[in-house]
PDB file of C-alpha atoms and ligand atoms in Angstrom:
ATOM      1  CA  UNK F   9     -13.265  55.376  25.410  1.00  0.00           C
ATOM      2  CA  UNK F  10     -11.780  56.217  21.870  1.00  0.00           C
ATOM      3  CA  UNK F  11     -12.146  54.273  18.813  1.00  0.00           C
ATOM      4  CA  UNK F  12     -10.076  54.623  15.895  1.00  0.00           C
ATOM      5  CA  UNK F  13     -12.408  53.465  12.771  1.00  0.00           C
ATOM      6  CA  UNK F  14     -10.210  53.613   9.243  1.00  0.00           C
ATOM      7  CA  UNK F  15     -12.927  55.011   7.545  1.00  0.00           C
ATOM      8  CA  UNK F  16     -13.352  58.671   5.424  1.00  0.00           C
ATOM      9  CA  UNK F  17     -16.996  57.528   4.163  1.00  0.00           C
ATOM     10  CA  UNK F  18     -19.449  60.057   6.553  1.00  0.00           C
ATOM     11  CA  UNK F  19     -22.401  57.876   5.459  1.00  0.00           C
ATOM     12  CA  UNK F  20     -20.774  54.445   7.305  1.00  0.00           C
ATOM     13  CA  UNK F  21     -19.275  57.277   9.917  1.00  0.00           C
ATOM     14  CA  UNK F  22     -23.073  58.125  11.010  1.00  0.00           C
ATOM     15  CA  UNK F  23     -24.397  54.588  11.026  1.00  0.00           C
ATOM     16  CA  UNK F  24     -20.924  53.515  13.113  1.00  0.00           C
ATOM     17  CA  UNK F  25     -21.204  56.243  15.630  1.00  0.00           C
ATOM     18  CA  UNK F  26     -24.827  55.278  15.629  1.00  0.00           C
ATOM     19  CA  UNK F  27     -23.944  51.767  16.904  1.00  0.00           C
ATOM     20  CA  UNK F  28     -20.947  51.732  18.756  1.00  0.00           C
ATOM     21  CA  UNK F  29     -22.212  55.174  20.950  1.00  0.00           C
ATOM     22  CA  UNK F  30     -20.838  54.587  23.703  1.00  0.00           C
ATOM     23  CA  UNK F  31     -17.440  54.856  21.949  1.00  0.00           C
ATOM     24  CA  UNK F  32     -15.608  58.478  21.076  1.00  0.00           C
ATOM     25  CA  UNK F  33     -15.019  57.204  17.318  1.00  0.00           C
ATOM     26  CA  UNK F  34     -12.296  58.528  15.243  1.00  0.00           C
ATOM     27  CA  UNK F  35     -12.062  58.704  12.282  1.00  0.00           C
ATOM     28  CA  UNK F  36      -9.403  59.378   9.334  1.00  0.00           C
ATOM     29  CA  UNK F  37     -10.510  62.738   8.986  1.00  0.00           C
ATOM     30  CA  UNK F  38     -10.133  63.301  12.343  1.00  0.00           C
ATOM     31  CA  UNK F  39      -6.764  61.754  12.795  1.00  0.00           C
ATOM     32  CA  UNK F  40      -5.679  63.580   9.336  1.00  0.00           C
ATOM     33  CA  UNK F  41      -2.826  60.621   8.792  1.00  0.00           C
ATOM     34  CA  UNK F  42      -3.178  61.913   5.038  1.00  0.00           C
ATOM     35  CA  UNK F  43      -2.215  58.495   4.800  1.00  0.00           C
ATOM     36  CA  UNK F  44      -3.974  56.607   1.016  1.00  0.00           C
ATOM     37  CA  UNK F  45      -4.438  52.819   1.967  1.00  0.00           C
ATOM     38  CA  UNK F  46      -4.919  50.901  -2.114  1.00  0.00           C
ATOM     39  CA  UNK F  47      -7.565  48.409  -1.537  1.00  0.00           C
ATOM     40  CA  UNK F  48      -5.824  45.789  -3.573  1.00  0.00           C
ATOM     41  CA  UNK F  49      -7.813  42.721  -2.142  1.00  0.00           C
ATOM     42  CA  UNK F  50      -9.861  39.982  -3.615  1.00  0.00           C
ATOM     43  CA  UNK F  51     -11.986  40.149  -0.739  1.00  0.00           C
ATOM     44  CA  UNK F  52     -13.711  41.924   1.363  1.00  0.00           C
ATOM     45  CA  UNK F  53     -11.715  40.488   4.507  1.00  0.00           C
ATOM     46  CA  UNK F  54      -8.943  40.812   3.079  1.00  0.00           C
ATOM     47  CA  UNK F  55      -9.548  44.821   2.823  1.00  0.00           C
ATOM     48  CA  UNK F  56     -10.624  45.372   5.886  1.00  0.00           C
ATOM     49  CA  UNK F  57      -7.983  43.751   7.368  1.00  0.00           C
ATOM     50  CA  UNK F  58      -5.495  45.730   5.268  1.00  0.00           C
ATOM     51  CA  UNK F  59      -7.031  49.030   6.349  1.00  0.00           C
ATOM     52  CA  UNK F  60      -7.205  48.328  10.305  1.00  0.00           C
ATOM     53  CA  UNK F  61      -3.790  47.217  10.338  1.00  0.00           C
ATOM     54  CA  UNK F  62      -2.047  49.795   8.245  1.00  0.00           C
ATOM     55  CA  UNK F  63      -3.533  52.272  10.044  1.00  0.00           C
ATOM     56  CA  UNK F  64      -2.851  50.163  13.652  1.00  0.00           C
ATOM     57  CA  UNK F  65       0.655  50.255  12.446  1.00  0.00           C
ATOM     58  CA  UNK F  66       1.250  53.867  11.835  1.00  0.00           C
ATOM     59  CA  UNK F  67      -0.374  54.789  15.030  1.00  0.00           C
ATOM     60  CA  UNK F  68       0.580  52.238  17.450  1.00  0.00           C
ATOM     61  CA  UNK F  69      -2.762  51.388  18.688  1.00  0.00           C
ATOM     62  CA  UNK F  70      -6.092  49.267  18.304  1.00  0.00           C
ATOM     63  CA  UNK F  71      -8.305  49.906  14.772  1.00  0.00           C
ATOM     64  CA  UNK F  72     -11.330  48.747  13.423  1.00  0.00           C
ATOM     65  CA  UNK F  73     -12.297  49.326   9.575  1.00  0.00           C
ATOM     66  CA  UNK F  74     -14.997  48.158   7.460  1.00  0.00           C
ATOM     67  CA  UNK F  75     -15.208  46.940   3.891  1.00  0.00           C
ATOM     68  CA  UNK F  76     -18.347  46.258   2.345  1.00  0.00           C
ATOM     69  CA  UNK F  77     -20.323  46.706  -1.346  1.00  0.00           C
ATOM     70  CA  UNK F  78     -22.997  45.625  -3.365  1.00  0.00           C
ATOM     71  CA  UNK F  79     -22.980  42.397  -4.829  1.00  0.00           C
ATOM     72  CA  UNK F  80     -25.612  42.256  -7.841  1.00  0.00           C
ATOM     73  CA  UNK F  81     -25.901  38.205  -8.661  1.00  0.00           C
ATOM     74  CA  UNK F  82     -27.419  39.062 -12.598  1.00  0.00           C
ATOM     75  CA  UNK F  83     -23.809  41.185 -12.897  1.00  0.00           C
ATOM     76  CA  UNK F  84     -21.696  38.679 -11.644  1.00  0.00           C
ATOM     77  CA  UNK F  85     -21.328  39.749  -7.878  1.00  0.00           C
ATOM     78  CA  UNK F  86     -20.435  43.318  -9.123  1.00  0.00           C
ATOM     79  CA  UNK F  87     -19.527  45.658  -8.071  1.00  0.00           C
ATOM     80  CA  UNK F  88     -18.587  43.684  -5.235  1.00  0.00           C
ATOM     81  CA  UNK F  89     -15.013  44.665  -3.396  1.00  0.00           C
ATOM     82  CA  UNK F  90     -15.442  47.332  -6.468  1.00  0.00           C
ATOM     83  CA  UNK F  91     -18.133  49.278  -5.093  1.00  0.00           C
ATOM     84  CA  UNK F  92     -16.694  52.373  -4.359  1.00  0.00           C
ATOM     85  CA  UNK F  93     -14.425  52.574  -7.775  1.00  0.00           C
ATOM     86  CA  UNK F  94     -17.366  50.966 -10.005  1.00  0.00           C
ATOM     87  CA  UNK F  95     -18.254  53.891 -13.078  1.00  0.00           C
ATOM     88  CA  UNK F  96     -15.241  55.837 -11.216  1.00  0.00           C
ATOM     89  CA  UNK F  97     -14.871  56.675  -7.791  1.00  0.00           C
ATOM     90  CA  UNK F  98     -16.007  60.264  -8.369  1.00  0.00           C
ATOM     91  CA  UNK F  99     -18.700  59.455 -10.627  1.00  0.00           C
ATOM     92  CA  UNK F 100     -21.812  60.222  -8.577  1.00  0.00           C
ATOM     93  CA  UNK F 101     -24.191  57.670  -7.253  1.00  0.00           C
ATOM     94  CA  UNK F 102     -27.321  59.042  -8.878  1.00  0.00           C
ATOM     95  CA  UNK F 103     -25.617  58.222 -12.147  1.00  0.00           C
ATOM     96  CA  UNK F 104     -24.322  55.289 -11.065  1.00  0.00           C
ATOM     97  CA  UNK F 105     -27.220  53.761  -9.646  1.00  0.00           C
ATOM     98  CA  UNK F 106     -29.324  54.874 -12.632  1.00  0.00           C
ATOM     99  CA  UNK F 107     -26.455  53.147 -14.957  1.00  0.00           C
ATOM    100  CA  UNK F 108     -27.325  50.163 -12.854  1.00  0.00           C
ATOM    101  CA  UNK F 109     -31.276  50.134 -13.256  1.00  0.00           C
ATOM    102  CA  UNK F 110     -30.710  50.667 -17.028  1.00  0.00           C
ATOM    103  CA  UNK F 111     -28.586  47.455 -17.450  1.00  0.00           C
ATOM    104  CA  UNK F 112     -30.772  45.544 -15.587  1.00  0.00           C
ATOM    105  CA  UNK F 113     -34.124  46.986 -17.121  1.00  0.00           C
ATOM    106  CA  UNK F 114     -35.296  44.073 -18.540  1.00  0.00           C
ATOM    107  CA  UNK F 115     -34.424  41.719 -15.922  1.00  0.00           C
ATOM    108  CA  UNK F 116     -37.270  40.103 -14.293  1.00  0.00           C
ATOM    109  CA  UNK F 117     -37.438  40.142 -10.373  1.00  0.00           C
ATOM    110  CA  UNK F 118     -36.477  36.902  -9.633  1.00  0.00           C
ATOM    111  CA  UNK F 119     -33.097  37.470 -10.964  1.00  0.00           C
ATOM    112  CA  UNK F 120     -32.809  40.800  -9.507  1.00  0.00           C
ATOM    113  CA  UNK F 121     -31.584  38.906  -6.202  1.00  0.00           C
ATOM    114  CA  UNK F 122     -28.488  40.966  -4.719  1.00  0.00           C
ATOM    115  CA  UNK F 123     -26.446  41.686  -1.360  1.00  0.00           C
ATOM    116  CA  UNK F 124     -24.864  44.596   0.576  1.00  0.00           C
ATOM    117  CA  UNK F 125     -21.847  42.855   2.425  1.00  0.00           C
ATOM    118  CA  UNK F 126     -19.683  44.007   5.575  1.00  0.00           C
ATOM    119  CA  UNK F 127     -16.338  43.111   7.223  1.00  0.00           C
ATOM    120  CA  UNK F 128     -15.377  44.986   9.742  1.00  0.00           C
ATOM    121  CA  UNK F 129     -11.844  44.198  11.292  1.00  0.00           C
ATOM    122  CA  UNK F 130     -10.362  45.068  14.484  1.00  0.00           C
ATOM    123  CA  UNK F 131      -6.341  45.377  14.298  1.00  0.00           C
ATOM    124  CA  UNK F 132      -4.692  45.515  17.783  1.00  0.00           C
ATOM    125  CA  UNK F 133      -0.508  45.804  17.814  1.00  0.00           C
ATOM    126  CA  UNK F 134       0.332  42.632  19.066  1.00  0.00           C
ATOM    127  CA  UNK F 135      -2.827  40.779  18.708  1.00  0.00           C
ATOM    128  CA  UNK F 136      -4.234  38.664  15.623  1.00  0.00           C
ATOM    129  CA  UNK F 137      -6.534  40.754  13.882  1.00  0.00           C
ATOM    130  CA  UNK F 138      -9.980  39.788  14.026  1.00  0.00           C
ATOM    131  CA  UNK F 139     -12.903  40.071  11.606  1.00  0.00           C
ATOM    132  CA  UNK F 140     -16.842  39.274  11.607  1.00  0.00           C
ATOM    133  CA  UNK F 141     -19.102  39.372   8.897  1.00  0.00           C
ATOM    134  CA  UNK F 142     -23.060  40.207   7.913  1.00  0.00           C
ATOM    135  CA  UNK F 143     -24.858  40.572   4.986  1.00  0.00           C
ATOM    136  CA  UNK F 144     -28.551  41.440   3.989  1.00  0.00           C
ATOM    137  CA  UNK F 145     -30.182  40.328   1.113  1.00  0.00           C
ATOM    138  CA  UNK F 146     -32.568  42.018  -1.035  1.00  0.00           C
ATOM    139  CA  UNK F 147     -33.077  42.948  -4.434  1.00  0.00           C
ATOM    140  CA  UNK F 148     -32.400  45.552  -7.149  1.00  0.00           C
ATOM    141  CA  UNK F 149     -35.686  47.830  -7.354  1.00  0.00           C
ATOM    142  CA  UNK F 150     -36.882  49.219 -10.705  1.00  0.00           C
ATOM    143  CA  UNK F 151     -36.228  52.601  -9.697  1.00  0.00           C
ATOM    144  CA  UNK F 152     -34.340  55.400  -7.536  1.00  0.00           C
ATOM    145  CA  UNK F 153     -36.509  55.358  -4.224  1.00  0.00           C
ATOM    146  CA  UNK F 154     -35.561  57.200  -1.170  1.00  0.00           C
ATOM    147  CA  UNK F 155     -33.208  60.004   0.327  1.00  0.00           C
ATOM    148  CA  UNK F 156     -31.877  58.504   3.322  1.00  0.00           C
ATOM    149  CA  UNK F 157     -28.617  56.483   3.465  1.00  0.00           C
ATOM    150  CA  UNK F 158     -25.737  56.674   0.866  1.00  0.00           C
ATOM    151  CA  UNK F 159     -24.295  55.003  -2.026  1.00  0.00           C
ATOM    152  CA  UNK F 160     -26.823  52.275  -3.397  1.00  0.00           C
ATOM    153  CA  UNK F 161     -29.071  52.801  -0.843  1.00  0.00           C
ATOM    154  CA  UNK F 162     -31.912  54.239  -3.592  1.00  0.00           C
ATOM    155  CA  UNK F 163     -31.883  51.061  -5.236  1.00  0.00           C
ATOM    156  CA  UNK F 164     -31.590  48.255  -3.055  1.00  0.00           C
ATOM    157  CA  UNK F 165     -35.061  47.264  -2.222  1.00  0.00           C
ATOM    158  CA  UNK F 166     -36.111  45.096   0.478  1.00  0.00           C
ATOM    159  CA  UNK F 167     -39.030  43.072  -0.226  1.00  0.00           C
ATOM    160  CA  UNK F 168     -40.325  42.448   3.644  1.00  0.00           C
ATOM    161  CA  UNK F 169     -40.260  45.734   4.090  1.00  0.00           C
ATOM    162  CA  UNK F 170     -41.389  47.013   1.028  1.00  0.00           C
ATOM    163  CA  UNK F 171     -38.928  49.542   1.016  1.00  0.00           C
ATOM    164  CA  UNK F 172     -35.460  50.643   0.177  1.00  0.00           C
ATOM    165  CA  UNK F 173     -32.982  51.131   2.277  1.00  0.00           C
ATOM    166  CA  UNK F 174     -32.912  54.836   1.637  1.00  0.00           C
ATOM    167  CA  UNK F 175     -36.281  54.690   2.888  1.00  0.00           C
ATOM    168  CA  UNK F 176     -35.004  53.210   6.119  1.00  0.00           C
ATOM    169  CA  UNK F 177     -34.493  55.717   9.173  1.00  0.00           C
ATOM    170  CA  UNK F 178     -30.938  55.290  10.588  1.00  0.00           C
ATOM    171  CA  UNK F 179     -32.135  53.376  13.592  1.00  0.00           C
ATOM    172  CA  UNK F 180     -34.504  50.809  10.849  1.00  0.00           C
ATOM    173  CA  UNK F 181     -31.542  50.634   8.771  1.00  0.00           C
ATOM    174  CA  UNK F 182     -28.911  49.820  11.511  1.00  0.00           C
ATOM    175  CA  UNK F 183     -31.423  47.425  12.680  1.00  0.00           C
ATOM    176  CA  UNK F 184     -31.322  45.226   9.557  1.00  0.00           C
ATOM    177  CA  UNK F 185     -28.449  46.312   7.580  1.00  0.00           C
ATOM    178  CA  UNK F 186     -24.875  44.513   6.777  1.00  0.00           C
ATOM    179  CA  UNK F 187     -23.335  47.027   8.592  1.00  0.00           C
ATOM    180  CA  UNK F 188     -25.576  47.159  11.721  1.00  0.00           C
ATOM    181  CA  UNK F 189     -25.387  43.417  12.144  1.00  0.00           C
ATOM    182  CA  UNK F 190     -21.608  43.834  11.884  1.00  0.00           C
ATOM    183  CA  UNK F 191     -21.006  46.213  14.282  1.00  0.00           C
ATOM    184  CA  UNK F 192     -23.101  44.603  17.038  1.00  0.00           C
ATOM    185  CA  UNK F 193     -21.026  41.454  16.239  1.00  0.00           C
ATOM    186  CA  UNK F 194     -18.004  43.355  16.616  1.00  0.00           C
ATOM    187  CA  UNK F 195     -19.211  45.281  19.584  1.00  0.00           C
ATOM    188  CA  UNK F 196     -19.138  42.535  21.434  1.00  0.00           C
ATOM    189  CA  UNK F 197     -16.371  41.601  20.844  1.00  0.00           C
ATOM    190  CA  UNK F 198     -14.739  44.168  21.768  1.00  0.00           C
ATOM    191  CA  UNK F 199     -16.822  44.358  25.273  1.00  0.00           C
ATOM    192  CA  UNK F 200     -16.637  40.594  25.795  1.00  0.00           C
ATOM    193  CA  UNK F 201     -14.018  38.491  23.960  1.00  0.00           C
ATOM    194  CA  UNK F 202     -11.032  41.335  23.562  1.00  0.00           C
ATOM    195  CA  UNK F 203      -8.986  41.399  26.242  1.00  0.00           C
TER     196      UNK F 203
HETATM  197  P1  ITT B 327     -13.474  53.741   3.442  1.00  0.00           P
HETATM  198  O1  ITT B 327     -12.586  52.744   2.714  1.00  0.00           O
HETATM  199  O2  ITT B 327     -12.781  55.020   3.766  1.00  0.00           O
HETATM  200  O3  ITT B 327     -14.172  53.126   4.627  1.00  0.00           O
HETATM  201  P2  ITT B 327     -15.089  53.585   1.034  1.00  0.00           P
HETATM  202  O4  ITT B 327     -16.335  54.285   0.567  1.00  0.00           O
HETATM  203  O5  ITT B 327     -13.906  53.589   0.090  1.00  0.00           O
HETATM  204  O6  ITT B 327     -14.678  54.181   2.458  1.00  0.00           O
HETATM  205  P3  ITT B 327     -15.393  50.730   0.702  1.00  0.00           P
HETATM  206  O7  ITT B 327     -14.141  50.562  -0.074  1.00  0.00           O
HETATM  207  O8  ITT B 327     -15.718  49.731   1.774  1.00  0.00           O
HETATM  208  O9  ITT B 327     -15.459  52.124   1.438  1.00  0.00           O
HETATM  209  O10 ITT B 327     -16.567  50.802  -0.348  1.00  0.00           O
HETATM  210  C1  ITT B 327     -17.850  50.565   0.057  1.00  0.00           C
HETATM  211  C2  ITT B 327     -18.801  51.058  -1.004  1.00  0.00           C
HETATM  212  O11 ITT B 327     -19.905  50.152  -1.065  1.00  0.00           O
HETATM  213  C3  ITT B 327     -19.391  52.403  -0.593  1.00  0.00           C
HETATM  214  O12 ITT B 327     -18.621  53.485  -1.088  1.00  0.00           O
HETATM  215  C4  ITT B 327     -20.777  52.318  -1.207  1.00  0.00           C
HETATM  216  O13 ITT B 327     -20.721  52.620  -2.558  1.00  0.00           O
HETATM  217  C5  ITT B 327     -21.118  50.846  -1.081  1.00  0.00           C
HETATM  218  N1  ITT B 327     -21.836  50.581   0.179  1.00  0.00           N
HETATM  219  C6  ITT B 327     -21.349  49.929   1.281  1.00  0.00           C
HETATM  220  N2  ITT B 327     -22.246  49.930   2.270  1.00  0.00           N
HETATM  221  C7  ITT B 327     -23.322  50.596   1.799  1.00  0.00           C
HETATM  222  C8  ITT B 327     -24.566  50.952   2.356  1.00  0.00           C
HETATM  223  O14 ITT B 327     -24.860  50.667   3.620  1.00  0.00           O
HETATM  224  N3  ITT B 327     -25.427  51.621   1.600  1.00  0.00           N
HETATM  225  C9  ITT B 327     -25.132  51.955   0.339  1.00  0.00           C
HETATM  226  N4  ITT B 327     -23.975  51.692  -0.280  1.00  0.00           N
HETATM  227  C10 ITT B 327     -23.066  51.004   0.450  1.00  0.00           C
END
């Protein structure tokens, strides 16, 4: 079966086809809509929501998209629903993540506490859209660690595991991540509760 997913970030695109493989996944590469969606929201639902349905919309049919970020409790939540523009959205990550560990240099581990978030939201014409949530805590490590993953991956460290998750394999990663809880929450859903 075919799954739209509103998404043009590969590094979700392999953990989401990882997941959901029993789908065909889609993506907006593939369906080459050209179409820019502004993520104006104050939320992370309220993203998500807004990319699944525009895209649900224009096509006619059923769409899932996922917004997630970083949320860094010594900055605030930042970057937050930001994450992708934070420093620029084509500022790279190895200088943004180093930007990161240089404000927080001096900040003592207990109050490096921080979050990677996920909503992923399934638009169907005719249908309330539906969202689900997950979230993984962790903290901000002292340095860049790890080549696996994207984005923040090299500097979210997970104290259990004594790692980061860009030192995660896809399959660790998925098991524990934001957007591996997510997806099994929305998978089923869609095999169960979605008529
Ligand atoms: P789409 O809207 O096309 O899906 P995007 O990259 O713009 O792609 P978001 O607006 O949801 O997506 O921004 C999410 C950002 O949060 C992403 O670009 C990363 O910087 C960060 N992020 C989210 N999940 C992450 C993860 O698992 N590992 C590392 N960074 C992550």
């Amino acid at each position: 079966m075919d799954i739209v997913f509103a998404t043009a970030n590969e590094g979700k695109l392999v953990e989401i086809k990882s997941v959901l493989a029993e789908f065909n996944i889609l993506s907006l590469k593939d369906l080459k809509t050209g179409i820019e969606i502004i993520e104006d929201g104050a939320t992370f639902e309220e993203n998500a929501v807004k990319k699944a349905q525009t895209i649900s919309r224009l096509l006619n049919i059923p769409v899932l998209a996922d917004d997630s970020g970083l949320e860094i409790d010594y900055l605030d939540k930042a970057p937050g629903v930001y994450s992708a523009r934070y420093m620029g959205e084509d500022t790279s990550y190895s200088v943004k993540n180093s930007r990161i560990l240089n404000l927080m240099k001096d900040v003592p581990t207990r109050q490096r506490t921080a979050r990677f978030v996920c909503v992923i939201a399934y638009a169907k014409p005719g249908s309330e859209t539906v969202t689900v949530r997950a979230e993984v805590e962790g903290i901000i490590h002292s340095r860049i660690q790890g080549e696996n993953g994207f984005g923040y991956d090299p500097i979210f460290f997970i104290p259990q595991l004594n790692k980061t998750t860009a030192e995660l394999s896809l399959a660790e990663k998925n098991e524990i991540s934001h957007r591996g809880k997510a997806l099994k929450l929305m998978k089923e859903l869609l095999n169960n509760e979605i008529p």
